[in-house]
CSV table of C-alpha atoms in Angstrom, one decimal:
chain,number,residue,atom,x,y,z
A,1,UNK,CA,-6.4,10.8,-83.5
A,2,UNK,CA,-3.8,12.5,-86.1
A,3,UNK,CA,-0.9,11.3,-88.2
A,4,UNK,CA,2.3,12.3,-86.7
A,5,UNK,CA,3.5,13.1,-90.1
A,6,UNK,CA,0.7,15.7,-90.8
A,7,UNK,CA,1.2,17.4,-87.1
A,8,UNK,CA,5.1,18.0,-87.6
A,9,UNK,CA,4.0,19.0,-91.4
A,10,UNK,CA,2.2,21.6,-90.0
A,11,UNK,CA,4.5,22.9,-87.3
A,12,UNK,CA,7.6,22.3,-89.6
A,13,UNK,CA,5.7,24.6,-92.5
A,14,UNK,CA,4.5,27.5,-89.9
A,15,UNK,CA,7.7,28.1,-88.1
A,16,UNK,CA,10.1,27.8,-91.1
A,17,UNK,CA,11.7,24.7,-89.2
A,18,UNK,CA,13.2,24.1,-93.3
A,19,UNK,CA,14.7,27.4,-93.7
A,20,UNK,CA,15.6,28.5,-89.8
A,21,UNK,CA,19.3,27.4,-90.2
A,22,UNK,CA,21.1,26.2,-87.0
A,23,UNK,CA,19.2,27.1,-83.4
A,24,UNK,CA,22.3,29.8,-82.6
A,25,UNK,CA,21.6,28.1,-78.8
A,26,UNK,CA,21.2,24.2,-79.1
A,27,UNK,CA,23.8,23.8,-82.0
A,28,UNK,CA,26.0,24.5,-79.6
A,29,UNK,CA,24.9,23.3,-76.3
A,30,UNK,CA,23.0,20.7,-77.2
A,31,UNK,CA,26.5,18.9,-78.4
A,32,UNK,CA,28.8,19.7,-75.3
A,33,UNK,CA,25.4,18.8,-72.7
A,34,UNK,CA,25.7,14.7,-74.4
A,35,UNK,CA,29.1,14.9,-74.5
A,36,UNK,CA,29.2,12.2,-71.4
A,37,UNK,CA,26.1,10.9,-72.4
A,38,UNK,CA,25.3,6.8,-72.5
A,39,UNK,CA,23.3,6.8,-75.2
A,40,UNK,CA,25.0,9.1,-78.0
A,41,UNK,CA,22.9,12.7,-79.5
A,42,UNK,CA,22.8,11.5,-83.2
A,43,UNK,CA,21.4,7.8,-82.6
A,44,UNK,CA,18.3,8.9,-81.4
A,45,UNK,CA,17.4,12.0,-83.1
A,46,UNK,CA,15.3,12.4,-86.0
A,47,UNK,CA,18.0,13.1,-88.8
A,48,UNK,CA,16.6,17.0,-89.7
A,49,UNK,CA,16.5,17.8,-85.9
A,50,UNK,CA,20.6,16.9,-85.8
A,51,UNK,CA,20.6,19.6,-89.1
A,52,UNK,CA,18.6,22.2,-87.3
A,53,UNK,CA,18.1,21.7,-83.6
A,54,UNK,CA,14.5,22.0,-83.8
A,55,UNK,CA,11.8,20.3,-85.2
A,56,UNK,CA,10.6,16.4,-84.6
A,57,UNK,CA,13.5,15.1,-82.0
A,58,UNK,CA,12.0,11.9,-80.8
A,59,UNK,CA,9.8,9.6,-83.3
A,60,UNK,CA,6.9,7.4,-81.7
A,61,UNK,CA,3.7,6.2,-82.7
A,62,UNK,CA,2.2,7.3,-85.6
A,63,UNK,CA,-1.0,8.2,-84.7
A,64,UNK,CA,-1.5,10.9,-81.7
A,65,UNK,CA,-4.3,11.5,-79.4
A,66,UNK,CA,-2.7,14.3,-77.3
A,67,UNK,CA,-0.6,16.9,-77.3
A,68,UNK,CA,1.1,17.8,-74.1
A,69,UNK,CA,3.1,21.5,-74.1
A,70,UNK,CA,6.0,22.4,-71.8
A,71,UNK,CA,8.9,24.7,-71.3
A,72,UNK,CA,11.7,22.9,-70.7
A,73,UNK,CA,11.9,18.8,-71.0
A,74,UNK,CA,13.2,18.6,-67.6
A,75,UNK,CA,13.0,15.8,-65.4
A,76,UNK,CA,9.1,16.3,-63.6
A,77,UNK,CA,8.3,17.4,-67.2
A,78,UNK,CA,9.2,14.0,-68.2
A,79,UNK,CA,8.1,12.2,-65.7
A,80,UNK,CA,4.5,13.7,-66.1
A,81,UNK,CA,4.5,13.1,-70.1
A,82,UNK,CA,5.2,9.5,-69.0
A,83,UNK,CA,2.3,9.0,-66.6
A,84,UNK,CA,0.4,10.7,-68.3
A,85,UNK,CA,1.0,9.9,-71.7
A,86,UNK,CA,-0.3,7.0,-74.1
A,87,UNK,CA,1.3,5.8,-77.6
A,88,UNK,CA,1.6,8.0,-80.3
A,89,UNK,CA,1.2,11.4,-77.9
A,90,UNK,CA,3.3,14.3,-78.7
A,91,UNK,CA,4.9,16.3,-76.4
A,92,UNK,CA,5.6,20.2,-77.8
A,93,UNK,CA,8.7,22.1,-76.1
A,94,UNK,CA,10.8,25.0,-76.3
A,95,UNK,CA,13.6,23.6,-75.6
A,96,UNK,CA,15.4,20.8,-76.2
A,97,UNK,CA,17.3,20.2,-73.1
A,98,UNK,CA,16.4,21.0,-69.5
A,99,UNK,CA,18.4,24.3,-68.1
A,100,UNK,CA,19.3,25.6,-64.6
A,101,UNK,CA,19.6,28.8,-64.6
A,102,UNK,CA,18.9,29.8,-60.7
A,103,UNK,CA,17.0,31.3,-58.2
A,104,UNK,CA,17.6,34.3,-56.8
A,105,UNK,CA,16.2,33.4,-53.6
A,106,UNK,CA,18.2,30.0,-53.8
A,107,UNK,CA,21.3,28.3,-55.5
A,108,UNK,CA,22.5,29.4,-58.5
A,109,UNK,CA,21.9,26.9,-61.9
A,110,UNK,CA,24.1,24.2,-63.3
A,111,UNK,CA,23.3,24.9,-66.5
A,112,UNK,CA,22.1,22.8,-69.5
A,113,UNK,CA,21.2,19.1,-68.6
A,114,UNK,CA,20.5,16.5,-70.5
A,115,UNK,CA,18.0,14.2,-70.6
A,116,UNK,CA,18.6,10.9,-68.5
A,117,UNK,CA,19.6,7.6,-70.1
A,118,UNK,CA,16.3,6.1,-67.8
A,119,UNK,CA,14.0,8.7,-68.6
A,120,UNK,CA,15.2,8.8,-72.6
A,121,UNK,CA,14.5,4.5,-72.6
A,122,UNK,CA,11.7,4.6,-71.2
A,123,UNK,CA,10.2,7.6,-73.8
A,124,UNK,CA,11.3,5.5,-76.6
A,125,UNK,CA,9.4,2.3,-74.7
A,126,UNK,CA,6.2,3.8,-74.5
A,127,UNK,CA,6.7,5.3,-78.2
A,128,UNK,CA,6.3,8.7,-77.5
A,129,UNK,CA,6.9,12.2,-79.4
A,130,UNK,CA,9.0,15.0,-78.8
A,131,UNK,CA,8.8,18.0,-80.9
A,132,UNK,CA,11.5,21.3,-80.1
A,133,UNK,CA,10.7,24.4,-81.6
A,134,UNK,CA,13.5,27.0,-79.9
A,135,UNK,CA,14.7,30.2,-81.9
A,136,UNK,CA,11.7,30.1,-84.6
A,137,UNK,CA,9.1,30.3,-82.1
A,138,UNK,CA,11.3,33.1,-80.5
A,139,UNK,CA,11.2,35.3,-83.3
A,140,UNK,CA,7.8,34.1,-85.2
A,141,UNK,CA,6.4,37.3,-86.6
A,142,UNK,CA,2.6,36.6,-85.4
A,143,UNK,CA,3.3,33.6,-82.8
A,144,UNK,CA,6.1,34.4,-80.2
A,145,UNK,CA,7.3,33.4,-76.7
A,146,UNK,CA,7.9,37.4,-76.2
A,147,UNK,CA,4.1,38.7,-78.5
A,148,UNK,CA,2.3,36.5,-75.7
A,149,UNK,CA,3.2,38.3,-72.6
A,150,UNK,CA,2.9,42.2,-74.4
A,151,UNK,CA,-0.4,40.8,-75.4
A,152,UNK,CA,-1.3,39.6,-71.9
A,153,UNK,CA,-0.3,42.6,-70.1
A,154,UNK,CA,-2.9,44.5,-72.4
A,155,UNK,CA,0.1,45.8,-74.7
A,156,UNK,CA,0.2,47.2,-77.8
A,157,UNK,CA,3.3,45.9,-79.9
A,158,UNK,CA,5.1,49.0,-81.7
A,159,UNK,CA,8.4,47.5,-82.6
A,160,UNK,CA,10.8,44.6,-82.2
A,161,UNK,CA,14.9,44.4,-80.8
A,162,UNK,CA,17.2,42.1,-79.8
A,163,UNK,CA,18.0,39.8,-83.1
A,164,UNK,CA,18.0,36.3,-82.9
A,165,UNK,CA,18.3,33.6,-85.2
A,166,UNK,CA,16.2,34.7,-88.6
A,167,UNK,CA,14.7,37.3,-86.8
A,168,UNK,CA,14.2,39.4,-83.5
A,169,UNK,CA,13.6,37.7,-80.0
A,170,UNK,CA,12.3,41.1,-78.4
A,171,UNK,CA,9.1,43.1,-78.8
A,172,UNK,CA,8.5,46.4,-77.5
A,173,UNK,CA,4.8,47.2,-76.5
A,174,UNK,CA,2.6,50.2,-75.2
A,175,UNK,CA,0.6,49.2,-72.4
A,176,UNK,CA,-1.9,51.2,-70.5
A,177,UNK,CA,-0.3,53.5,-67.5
A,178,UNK,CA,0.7,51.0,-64.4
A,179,UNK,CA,2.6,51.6,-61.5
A,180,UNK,CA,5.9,49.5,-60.9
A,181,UNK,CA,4.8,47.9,-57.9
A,182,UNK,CA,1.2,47.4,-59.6
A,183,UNK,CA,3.0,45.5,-62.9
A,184,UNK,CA,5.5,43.2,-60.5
A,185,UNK,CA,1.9,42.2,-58.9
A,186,UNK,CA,0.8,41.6,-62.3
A,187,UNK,CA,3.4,39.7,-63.9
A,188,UNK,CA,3.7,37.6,-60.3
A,189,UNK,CA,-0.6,36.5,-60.7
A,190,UNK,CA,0.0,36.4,-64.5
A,191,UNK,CA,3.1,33.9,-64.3
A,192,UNK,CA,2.5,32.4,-61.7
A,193,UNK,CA,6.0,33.3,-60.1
A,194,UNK,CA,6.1,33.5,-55.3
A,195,UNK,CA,8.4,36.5,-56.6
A,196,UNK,CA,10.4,38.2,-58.8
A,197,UNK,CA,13.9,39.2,-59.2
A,198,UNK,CA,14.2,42.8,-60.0
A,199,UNK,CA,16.7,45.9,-60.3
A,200,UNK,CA,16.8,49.3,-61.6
A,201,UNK,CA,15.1,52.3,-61.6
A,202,UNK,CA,11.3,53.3,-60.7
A,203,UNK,CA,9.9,55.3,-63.2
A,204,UNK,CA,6.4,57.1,-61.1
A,205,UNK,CA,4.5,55.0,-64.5
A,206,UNK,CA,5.2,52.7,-66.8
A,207,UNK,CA,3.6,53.3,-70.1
A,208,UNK,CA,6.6,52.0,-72.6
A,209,UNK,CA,7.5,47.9,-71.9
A,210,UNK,CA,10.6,46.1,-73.3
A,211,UNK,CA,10.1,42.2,-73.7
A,212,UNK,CA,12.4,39.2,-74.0
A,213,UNK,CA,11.4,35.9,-73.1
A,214,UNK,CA,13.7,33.6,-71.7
A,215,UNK,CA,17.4,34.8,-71.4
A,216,UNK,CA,17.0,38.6,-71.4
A,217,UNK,CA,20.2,39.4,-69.6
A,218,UNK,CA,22.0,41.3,-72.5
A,219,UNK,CA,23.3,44.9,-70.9
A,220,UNK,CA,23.3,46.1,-75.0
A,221,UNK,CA,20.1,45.2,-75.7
A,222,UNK,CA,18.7,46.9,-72.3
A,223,UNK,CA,20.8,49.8,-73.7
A,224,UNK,CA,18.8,49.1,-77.0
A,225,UNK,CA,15.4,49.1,-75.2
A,226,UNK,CA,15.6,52.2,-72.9
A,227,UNK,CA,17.3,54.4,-76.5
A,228,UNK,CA,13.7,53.2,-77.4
A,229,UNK,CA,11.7,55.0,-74.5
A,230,UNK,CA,11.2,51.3,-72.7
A,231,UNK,CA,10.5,52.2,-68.9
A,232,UNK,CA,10.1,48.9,-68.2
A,233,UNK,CA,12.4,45.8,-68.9
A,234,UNK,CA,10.7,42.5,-68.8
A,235,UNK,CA,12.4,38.7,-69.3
A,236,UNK,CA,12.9,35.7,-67.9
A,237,UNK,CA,16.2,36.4,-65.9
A,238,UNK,CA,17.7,40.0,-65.9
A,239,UNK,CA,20.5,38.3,-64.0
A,240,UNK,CA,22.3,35.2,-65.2
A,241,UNK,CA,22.8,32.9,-62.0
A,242,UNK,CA,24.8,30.2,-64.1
A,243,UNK,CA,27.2,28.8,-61.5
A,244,UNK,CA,30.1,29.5,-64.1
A,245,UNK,CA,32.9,32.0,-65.2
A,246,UNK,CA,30.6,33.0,-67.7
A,247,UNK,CA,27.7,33.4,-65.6
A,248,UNK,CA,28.9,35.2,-63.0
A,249,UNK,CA,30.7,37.8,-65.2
A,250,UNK,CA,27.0,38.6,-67.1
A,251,UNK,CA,25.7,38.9,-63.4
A,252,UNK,CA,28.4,41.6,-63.0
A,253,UNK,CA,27.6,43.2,-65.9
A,254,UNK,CA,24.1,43.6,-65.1
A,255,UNK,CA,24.7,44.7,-61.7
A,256,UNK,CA,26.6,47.6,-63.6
A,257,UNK,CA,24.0,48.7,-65.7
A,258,UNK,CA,20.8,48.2,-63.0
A,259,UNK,CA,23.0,50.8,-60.6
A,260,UNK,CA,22.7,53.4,-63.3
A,261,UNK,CA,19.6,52.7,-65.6
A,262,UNK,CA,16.3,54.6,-65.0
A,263,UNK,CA,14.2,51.6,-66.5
A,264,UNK,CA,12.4,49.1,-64.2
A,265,UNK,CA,14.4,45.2,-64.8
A,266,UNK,CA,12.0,42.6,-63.7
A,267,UNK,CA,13.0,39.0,-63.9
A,268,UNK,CA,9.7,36.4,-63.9
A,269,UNK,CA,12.3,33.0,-64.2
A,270,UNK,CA,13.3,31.5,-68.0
A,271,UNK,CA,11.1,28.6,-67.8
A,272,UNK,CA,7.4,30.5,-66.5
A,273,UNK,CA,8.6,33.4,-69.1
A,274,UNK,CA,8.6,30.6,-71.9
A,275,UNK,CA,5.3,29.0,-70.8
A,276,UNK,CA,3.1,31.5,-71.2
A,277,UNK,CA,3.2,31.0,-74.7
A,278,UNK,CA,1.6,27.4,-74.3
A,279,UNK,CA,-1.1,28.5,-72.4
A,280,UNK,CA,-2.1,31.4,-74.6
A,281,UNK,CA,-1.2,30.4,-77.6
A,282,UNK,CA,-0.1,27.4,-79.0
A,283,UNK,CA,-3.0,25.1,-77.0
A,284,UNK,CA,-5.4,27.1,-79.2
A,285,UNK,CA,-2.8,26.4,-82.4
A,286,UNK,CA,-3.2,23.1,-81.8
A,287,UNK,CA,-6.7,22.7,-81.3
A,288,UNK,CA,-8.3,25.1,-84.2
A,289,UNK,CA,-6.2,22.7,-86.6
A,290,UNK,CA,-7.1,19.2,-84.9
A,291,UNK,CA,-10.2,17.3,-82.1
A,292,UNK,CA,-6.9,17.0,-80.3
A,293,UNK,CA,-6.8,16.8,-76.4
A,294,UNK,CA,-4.1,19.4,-75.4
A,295,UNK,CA,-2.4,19.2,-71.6
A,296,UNK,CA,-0.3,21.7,-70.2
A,297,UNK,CA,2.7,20.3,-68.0
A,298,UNK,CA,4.1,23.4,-66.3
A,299,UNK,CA,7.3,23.0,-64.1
A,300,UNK,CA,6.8,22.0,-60.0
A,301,UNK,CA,9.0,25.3,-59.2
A,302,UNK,CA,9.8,28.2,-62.1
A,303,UNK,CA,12.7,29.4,-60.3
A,304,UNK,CA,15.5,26.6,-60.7
């Protein structure tokens, strides 16, 4: 077992949780998504994480004998940290909030949801953890939601785009020479993902690779990445399938630039895109540091 205390210490001091600022995301969202909520935001959050919007949201037990990693805290997440869980265990996120953000071979997403009154009783009963580390461990210099797939796919990093929060969301990467239809098979083993959603053009190799985990769906920063010899776009959604006005005018705006781009746009979902990093990364952060039993708790379906 560890001290809570000395775990969110040591998360707090490598991510810069003191110094990030406001998560330019779940300042905002995380707000309006309680808005309707039973049990109000700011009477169950640790005090820094309503400062910040990451760091230590949920206190339990002192004393933790497993750390469980996730995307999203969405409902199965939840459900899984529960059954699975004992006193004192920590669960480590991305996010704070579940989101929706659609299929493209289903319905389109309904957004940010918040965590049930049920499911947020019942954490609090069986004095569990919950630690949210968003933008810093988007743009961590060493340690990075986007650094984990270039180095999976074999890459290379030679430079960084997209800005975000303290620092830059995107990497770009050299990989060795693949085919388009050889790197979709790839990225489908490697993230576990039935299929992809993709657009764009088909460059005969793909040497050059533009990453951004998560929400990648920017038409000026895919501008950004092919001015910087990127053949290949890679992200968690090159659509947004948000079933709002704002959604469906970024899904537009996409469309616009996939008709004319030369640069392969491959979607692998938000929430497998954001994974990754657990499983290569942060698992081994965890256990070089503490005898800590780590559990992965991916999602029951990536594409929602």
């Amino acid at each position: 077992m560890e001290a809570l205390g000395t775990i969110v210490g040591a998360l707090d001091d490598f991510f810069g949780i003191a110094d990030s600022g406001a998560d330019p995301a779940f300042a905002r969202f995380l707000p309006v998504a309680y808005e309707a909520h039973p049990m109000p935001w700011r009477a169950w959050v640790e005090p820094a994480f309503a400062t910040h919007f990451n760091g230590l949201m949920i206190r339990g037990d002192d004393r933790v004998n497993a750390v469980f990693l996730a995307a999203f805290p969405s409902d199965f997440v939840l459900r899984q940290f529960l059954a699975r869980g004992t006193p004192g265990d920590l669960l480590f996120v991305h996010h704070p909030i579940d989101l929706e953000s659609g299929d493209p071979h289903g319905a389109w997403g309904r957004f940010f949801k918040p965590i049930s009154a049920e499911v947020l009783r019942d954490i609090q009963d069986a004095h569990l953890s919950i630690y949210s580390c968003h933008a810093p461990l988007d743009y961590h210099p060493t340690l990075s939601t986007s650094r984990s797939i270039a180095l999976a796919l074999g890459g290379t990093i030679a430079g960084e785009f997209f800005p975000y929060g303290k620092g830059h969301a995107g990497v770009l990467a050299e990989i060795p020479p693949i085919g388009v239809s050889e790197l979709e098979q790839t990225l489908r083993h490697l993230f576990g993902v039935p299929y992809l959603d993709t657009a764009g053009g088909h460059p005969p190799v793909i040497r050059a690779i533009a990453i951004v985990a998560g929400a990648g769906d920017r038409v000026d920063q895919m501008e950004i990445a092919e001015s910087k010899g990127a053949e290949a776009y890679i992200t968690g959604e090159i659509h947004s399938r948000i079933d709002t006005d704002y959604g469906h005018t970024k899904f537009a705006d996409v469309e616009r630039f996939a008709a004319q781009t030369g640069m392969a746009l491959v979607g692998v979902s938000h929430a497998a895109s954001e994974f990754l990093v657990m499983k290569t990364d942060m698992q081994h952060w965890f256990r070089e540091r503490w005898p800590l039993a780590t559990v992965l708790l991916p999602e029951s379906h990536w594409w929602r």
